[in-house]
């Protein structure tokens, strides 16, 4: 009987050991997960907070690439040494770097069942992840030869969470380029930015690490090393080091001579690179002028890394701004700003304001790659004690952790003895060092200057903002500026106060921010400077240019966006409220569904594509009359209507796109239609010279029946719609009506009018031999016309519509060396017609 009982107990124990529980899409938190035998499949994350080996006695089998395990209190080296023996991948033993990846995640580690050749990026030849596709592996550079048929043939992509991809126009990384980072979810770009659409010949794919803000200048090991202070990244003025399991290495080109750029190219365990240390410092061996840094910068872009500016001294902002201005002009990618700070006796607020000024001037996040409370060269008669310095360093790092535009900071441990983190004699920690060590740091990367996926798929337009968590939509409720908060309404509402126009902010930030402007009131959503979780969001005058009225749309899981305030770094949050008139809130860096928003096209639709560029007759749907410039060239002259039988150039209009809106320019007179800032129903529409850049001369085409070319034409300045007013008499002026009108008198049909626009079928062959090259151009462009065509006059207009060159009797070659880098419109007047095209000047 005793033996039978032992056998039964052994059978039960063995059965328990080998019975396996399968979890699908499992998300759970445990302190320890011991003596378990489980399979994790689907998409989910198991969070284990214990230390040591919190999987002791367990067998965890990962059978999906999206089933992850997070250890917030174990560093990657500890997971690899102690925990991986308890993990399997599709039944095979987990081996880091072979069939599993253990990544840095703040002070902990993220475990992903991804092999070393994991295909993190899939590129598509058509929009919305359609057409021919190719999947690319991590830790690789793909050049034009590697991309094959996908070279210059990419219009959309999906980048899996946990990876980074750099796209560039040219094999060497130059030309248009952009870095995408899938930090919080897959990045899905349904339409590539215009500068990269079908224009990519280099892609670099890398694994991403979720490193913390607190970083280190120096080595990894030792009493004054990154490991000692618990940092997850470091740099060392060189580029021949390597990342470790716990610390990501940031290579640096220290000066114009050293060390070689070739050291950057195979560092797939690194994601960032630094350039030139204190080039503005004449006594430093890194001294360099701006022109040298600019000349060498393409080598940085060729690495495919996320690249930081040269790190100037705290007095070298002139050098920095000159460098950044030249990079902007040359379309060179600079992803973040590096800066040094040794201003003694500065409060945290003073330091914050200095950093904010740089951030607002450059539009980039900041890395402070050296800082301390002064240094040898900043003191004369008084140096702070080790206690005073400890208090100041604590004050500063507390502020840096909460500054949304600061990505990383590195204290300098080499100044006066009392300013050091460690005792130079025995390595003991000073108070400043202890404070630095004990600081629990937050996520370094929160957003990126170039990664604004909303900008690549929705340029501007009228939308509803629908909350993912509650289904409620934002509603202005007709509120007043500076008084009323933004409220929420049922998702079924079609009232104009639930419709919002996304207006790009055109400044040094590169139009990655938007004002969210209410269609009903004209007021914009304002973060109000609040950075307290749960604070209300208010309405502000639509003319405000304050950063608190600027919002950024961060792609989240493909279909949703987080909406982040430029001024405060807070996210727009529905707060989980489902009651009508509940206020909309702001929250810190949250990923909650209540902070995720869907952009829903309203009846007004979204913005029209740039394919509308060209020359059209604009015909009223109700009356059949066409808009006519009447040959008037006087500023303020009326825009008239004429019967649609007219073939005069006065009745033909060029639609010129500026990236967000259109100018409507008369083909005969070059005058543009101007709303004149009028808000009265029935107010006449005027014409103005083409030098105007006023919003009153900018128009948005809102589809009514885009298939048949029918649109509302809405003024950007006033929000009024162009209206034929039902007039049918020849010479009647066109008018404007409030933006609530749906009358067919406010609906216009675009009818291609010239061969420079969308060609009629019987005309298309005539210009098939037209050529404009090279494009992009550097010093000159060449024009080739079909046989029988002779040019009489060529006009080149900049992106603002201003004529910058006029060439009578053009012979075919035009010197454009004097033009600034921009996108230009070229109008070629021949004896048969007018040809309109575009080219890029580099």
PDB file of N, CA and C in Angstrom, residues 452 454 465 474 486 502-505 511-517 524-530 536-538 546-554 562-573 584-587 597:
ATOM      1  N   UNK A 452       6.560  61.948 -37.383  1.00  0.00           N
ATOM      2  CA  UNK A 452       5.196  62.448 -37.181  1.00  0.00           C
ATOM      3  C   UNK A 452       4.338  61.802 -38.251  1.00  0.00           C
ATOM      4  N   UNK A 454       1.266  61.165 -38.567  1.00  0.00           N
ATOM      5  CA  UNK A 454       0.042  61.813 -39.004  1.00  0.00           C
ATOM      6  C   UNK A 454       0.328  62.740 -40.173  1.00  0.00           C
ATOM      7  N   UNK A 465     -12.398  64.081 -33.742  1.00  0.00           N
ATOM      8  CA  UNK A 465     -11.424  63.382 -32.922  1.00  0.00           C
ATOM      9  C   UNK A 465     -12.196  62.488 -31.955  1.00  0.00           C
ATOM     10  N   UNK A 474     -14.590  65.067 -29.444  1.00  0.00           N
ATOM     11  CA  UNK A 474     -14.352  66.408 -28.911  1.00  0.00           C
ATOM     12  C   UNK A 474     -15.363  67.388 -29.478  1.00  0.00           C
ATOM     13  N   UNK A 486     -12.703  72.403 -23.309  1.00  0.00           N
ATOM     14  CA  UNK A 486     -13.185  71.565 -24.399  1.00  0.00           C
ATOM     15  C   UNK A 486     -13.946  70.399 -23.784  1.00  0.00           C
ATOM     16  N   UNK A 502      -7.270  70.651 -38.871  1.00  0.00           N
ATOM     17  CA  UNK A 502      -5.888  70.458 -38.454  1.00  0.00           C
ATOM     18  C   UNK A 502      -5.011  71.420 -39.254  1.00  0.00           C
ATOM     19  N   UNK A 503      -4.495  72.424 -38.590  1.00  0.00           N
ATOM     20  CA  UNK A 503      -3.772  73.503 -39.264  1.00  0.00           C
ATOM     21  C   UNK A 503      -2.289  73.365 -38.973  1.00  0.00           C
ATOM     22  N   UNK A 504      -1.446  73.059 -39.971  1.00  0.00           N
ATOM     23  CA  UNK A 504      -0.013  72.914 -39.714  1.00  0.00           C
ATOM     24  C   UNK A 504       0.592  74.200 -39.170  1.00  0.00           C
ATOM     25  N   UNK A 505       1.495  74.060 -38.199  1.00  0.00           N
ATOM     26  CA  UNK A 505       2.227  75.199 -37.651  1.00  0.00           C
ATOM     27  C   UNK A 505       3.495  75.336 -38.469  1.00  0.00           C
ATOM     28  N   UNK A 511       6.662  72.092 -39.446  1.00  0.00           N
ATOM     29  CA  UNK A 511       5.242  71.769 -39.637  1.00  0.00           C
ATOM     30  C   UNK A 511       4.866  70.402 -39.084  1.00  0.00           C
ATOM     31  N   UNK A 512       5.552  69.950 -38.038  1.00  0.00           N
ATOM     32  CA  UNK A 512       5.161  68.674 -37.447  1.00  0.00           C
ATOM     33  C   UNK A 512       4.116  68.882 -36.369  1.00  0.00           C
ATOM     34  N   UNK A 513       3.865  70.143 -36.006  1.00  0.00           N
ATOM     35  CA  UNK A 513       2.820  70.441 -35.036  1.00  0.00           C
ATOM     36  C   UNK A 513       1.615  71.036 -35.751  1.00  0.00           C
ATOM     37  N   UNK A 514       0.463  70.866 -35.126  1.00  0.00           N
ATOM     38  CA  UNK A 514      -0.793  71.350 -35.686  1.00  0.00           C
ATOM     39  C   UNK A 514      -1.561  72.135 -34.633  1.00  0.00           C
ATOM     40  N   UNK A 515      -2.263  73.163 -35.084  1.00  0.00           N
ATOM     41  CA  UNK A 515      -3.315  73.718 -34.274  1.00  0.00           C
ATOM     42  C   UNK A 515      -4.594  72.943 -34.576  1.00  0.00           C
ATOM     43  N   UNK A 516      -5.376  72.673 -33.544  1.00  0.00           N
ATOM     44  CA  UNK A 516      -6.641  71.955 -33.711  1.00  0.00           C
ATOM     45  C   UNK A 516      -7.739  73.001 -33.600  1.00  0.00           C
ATOM     46  N   UNK A 517      -8.229  73.437 -34.752  1.00  0.00           N
ATOM     47  CA  UNK A 517      -9.098  74.607 -34.848  1.00  0.00           C
ATOM     48  C   UNK A 517     -10.548  74.184 -35.070  1.00  0.00           C
ATOM     49  N   UNK A 524      -9.046  77.532 -31.073  1.00  0.00           N
ATOM     50  CA  UNK A 524      -8.140  76.393 -31.079  1.00  0.00           C
ATOM     51  C   UNK A 524      -8.039  75.798 -29.675  1.00  0.00           C
ATOM     52  N   UNK A 525      -7.686  74.510 -29.624  1.00  0.00           N
ATOM     53  CA  UNK A 525      -7.510  73.844 -28.342  1.00  0.00           C
ATOM     54  C   UNK A 525      -6.168  74.253 -27.745  1.00  0.00           C
ATOM     55  N   UNK A 526      -6.182  74.596 -26.468  1.00  0.00           N
ATOM     56  CA  UNK A 526      -5.008  75.125 -25.781  1.00  0.00           C
ATOM     57  C   UNK A 526      -4.724  74.285 -24.543  1.00  0.00           C
ATOM     58  N   UNK A 527      -3.464  73.843 -24.418  1.00  0.00           N
ATOM     59  CA  UNK A 527      -3.076  73.078 -23.225  1.00  0.00           C
ATOM     60  C   UNK A 527      -3.001  73.932 -21.988  1.00  0.00           C
ATOM     61  N   UNK A 528      -3.002  75.243 -22.188  1.00  0.00           N
ATOM     62  CA  UNK A 528      -3.100  76.225 -21.104  1.00  0.00           C
ATOM     63  C   UNK A 528      -1.888  76.222 -20.173  1.00  0.00           C
ATOM     64  N   UNK A 529      -0.813  75.549 -20.613  1.00  0.00           N
ATOM     65  CA  UNK A 529       0.395  75.513 -19.793  1.00  0.00           C
ATOM     66  C   UNK A 529       0.317  74.552 -18.633  1.00  0.00           C
ATOM     67  N   UNK A 530      -0.766  73.787 -18.538  1.00  0.00           N
ATOM     68  CA  UNK A 530      -0.914  72.863 -17.414  1.00  0.00           C
ATOM     69  C   UNK A 530      -0.083  71.607 -17.633  1.00  0.00           C
ATOM     70  N   UNK A 536      -7.751  70.449 -17.064  1.00  0.00           N
ATOM     71  CA  UNK A 536      -8.638  70.653 -18.202  1.00  0.00           C
ATOM     72  C   UNK A 536      -7.904  71.257 -19.396  1.00  0.00           C
ATOM     73  N   UNK A 537      -8.487  71.057 -20.572  1.00  0.00           N
ATOM     74  CA  UNK A 537      -8.010  71.664 -21.810  1.00  0.00           C
ATOM     75  C   UNK A 537      -9.021  72.729 -22.220  1.00  0.00           C
ATOM     76  N   UNK A 538      -8.536  73.926 -22.583  1.00  0.00           N
ATOM     77  CA  UNK A 538      -9.417  75.066 -22.829  1.00  0.00           C
ATOM     78  C   UNK A 538      -9.381  75.493 -24.290  1.00  0.00           C
ATOM     79  N   UNK A 546       0.954  80.687 -29.496  1.00  0.00           N
ATOM     80  CA  UNK A 546       1.657  80.155 -28.342  1.00  0.00           C
ATOM     81  C   UNK A 546       1.866  78.647 -28.481  1.00  0.00           C
ATOM     82  N   UNK A 547       3.016  78.122 -28.014  1.00  0.00           N
ATOM     83  CA  UNK A 547       3.246  76.669 -28.100  1.00  0.00           C
ATOM     84  C   UNK A 547       2.172  75.822 -27.416  1.00  0.00           C
ATOM     85  N   UNK A 548       1.463  76.410 -26.452  1.00  0.00           N
ATOM     86  CA  UNK A 548       0.403  75.636 -25.800  1.00  0.00           C
ATOM     87  C   UNK A 548      -0.779  75.358 -26.727  1.00  0.00           C
ATOM     88  N   UNK A 549      -0.822  76.043 -27.876  1.00  0.00           N
ATOM     89  CA  UNK A 549      -1.879  75.772 -28.859  1.00  0.00           C
ATOM     90  C   UNK A 549      -1.380  74.847 -29.977  1.00  0.00           C
ATOM     91  N   UNK A 550      -0.172  74.325 -29.826  1.00  0.00           N
ATOM     92  CA  UNK A 550       0.407  73.464 -30.855  1.00  0.00           C
ATOM     93  C   UNK A 550       0.380  72.013 -30.366  1.00  0.00           C
ATOM     94  N   UNK A 551      -0.065  71.127 -31.214  1.00  0.00           N
ATOM     95  CA  UNK A 551      -0.236  69.730 -30.854  1.00  0.00           C
ATOM     96  C   UNK A 551       0.423  68.835 -31.882  1.00  0.00           C
ATOM     97  N   UNK A 552       0.926  67.724 -31.387  1.00  0.00           N
ATOM     98  CA  UNK A 552       1.604  66.766 -32.249  1.00  0.00           C
ATOM     99  C   UNK A 552       0.857  65.440 -32.232  1.00  0.00           C
ATOM    100  N   UNK A 553       0.700  64.833 -33.407  1.00  0.00           N
ATOM    101  CA  UNK A 553      -0.027  63.581 -33.529  1.00  0.00           C
ATOM    102  C   UNK A 553       0.967  62.433 -33.656  1.00  0.00           C
ATOM    103  N   UNK A 554       1.015  61.583 -32.637  1.00  0.00           N
ATOM    104  CA  UNK A 554       1.947  60.462 -32.619  1.00  0.00           C
ATOM    105  C   UNK A 554       1.198  59.176 -32.976  1.00  0.00           C
ATOM    106  N   UNK A 562      -1.836  59.466 -30.389  1.00  0.00           N
ATOM    107  CA  UNK A 562      -1.762  60.234 -29.152  1.00  0.00           C
ATOM    108  C   UNK A 562      -1.493  61.681 -29.556  1.00  0.00           C
ATOM    109  N   UNK A 563      -2.134  62.613 -28.872  1.00  0.00           N
ATOM    110  CA  UNK A 563      -2.055  64.023 -29.254  1.00  0.00           C
ATOM    111  C   UNK A 563      -1.310  64.756 -28.141  1.00  0.00           C
ATOM    112  N   UNK A 564      -0.097  65.202 -28.440  1.00  0.00           N
ATOM    113  CA  UNK A 564       0.821  65.712 -27.425  1.00  0.00           C
ATOM    114  C   UNK A 564       1.003  67.218 -27.559  1.00  0.00           C
ATOM    115  N   UNK A 565       0.923  67.930 -26.437  1.00  0.00           N
ATOM    116  CA  UNK A 565       1.063  69.378 -26.440  1.00  0.00           C
ATOM    117  C   UNK A 565       2.526  69.793 -26.531  1.00  0.00           C
ATOM    118  N   UNK A 566       2.807  70.744 -27.421  1.00  0.00           N
ATOM    119  CA  UNK A 566       4.176  71.210 -27.599  1.00  0.00           C
ATOM    120  C   UNK A 566       4.681  71.972 -26.380  1.00  0.00           C
ATOM    121  N   UNK A 567       3.802  72.744 -25.757  1.00  0.00           N
ATOM    122  CA  UNK A 567       4.235  73.570 -24.636  1.00  0.00           C
ATOM    123  C   UNK A 567       4.482  72.800 -23.364  1.00  0.00           C
ATOM    124  N   UNK A 568       3.646  71.810 -23.076  1.00  0.00           N
ATOM    125  CA  UNK A 568       3.715  71.127 -21.781  1.00  0.00           C
ATOM    126  C   UNK A 568       4.172  69.686 -21.873  1.00  0.00           C
ATOM    127  N   UNK A 569       4.092  69.085 -23.044  1.00  0.00           N
ATOM    128  CA  UNK A 569       4.427  67.673 -23.180  1.00  0.00           C
ATOM    129  C   UNK A 569       3.324  66.745 -22.717  1.00  0.00           C
ATOM    130  N   UNK A 570       2.176  67.296 -22.309  1.00  0.00           N
ATOM    131  CA  UNK A 570       1.058  66.482 -21.846  1.00  0.00           C
ATOM    132  C   UNK A 570       0.244  65.958 -23.034  1.00  0.00           C
ATOM    133  N   UNK A 571      -0.450  64.844 -22.796  1.00  0.00           N
ATOM    134  CA  UNK A 571      -1.279  64.235 -23.828  1.00  0.00           C
ATOM    135  C   UNK A 571      -2.757  64.542 -23.593  1.00  0.00           C
ATOM    136  N   UNK A 572      -3.461  64.777 -24.699  1.00  0.00           N
ATOM    137  CA  UNK A 572      -4.901  64.973 -24.653  1.00  0.00           C
ATOM    138  C   UNK A 572      -5.561  63.647 -24.256  1.00  0.00           C
ATOM    139  N   UNK A 573      -6.448  63.700 -23.263  1.00  0.00           N
ATOM    140  CA  UNK A 573      -6.993  62.476 -22.682  1.00  0.00           C
ATOM    141  C   UNK A 573      -8.489  62.646 -22.445  1.00  0.00           C
ATOM    142  N   UNK A 584     -12.468  67.523 -21.400  1.00  0.00           N
ATOM    143  CA  UNK A 584     -11.321  66.767 -21.879  1.00  0.00           C
ATOM    144  C   UNK A 584     -10.109  67.142 -21.035  1.00  0.00           C
ATOM    145  N   UNK A 585      -9.283  66.170 -20.711  1.00  0.00           N
ATOM    146  CA  UNK A 585      -8.187  66.361 -19.764  1.00  0.00           C
ATOM    147  C   UNK A 585      -6.826  66.271 -20.450  1.00  0.00           C
ATOM    148  N   UNK A 586      -5.794  66.496 -19.628  1.00  0.00           N
ATOM    149  CA  UNK A 586      -4.416  66.287 -20.052  1.00  0.00           C
ATOM    150  C   UNK A 586      -3.740  65.346 -19.060  1.00  0.00           C
ATOM    151  N   UNK A 587      -2.905  64.476 -19.613  1.00  0.00           N
ATOM    152  CA  UNK A 587      -2.180  63.543 -18.763  1.00  0.00           C
ATOM    153  C   UNK A 587      -0.734  63.421 -19.229  1.00  0.00           C
ATOM    154  N   UNK A 597      -6.657  58.536 -29.860  1.00  0.00           N
ATOM    155  CA  UNK A 597      -7.720  59.177 -30.620  1.00  0.00           C
ATOM    156  C   UNK A 597      -7.709  58.692 -32.064  1.00  0.00           C
TER     157      UNK A 597
END
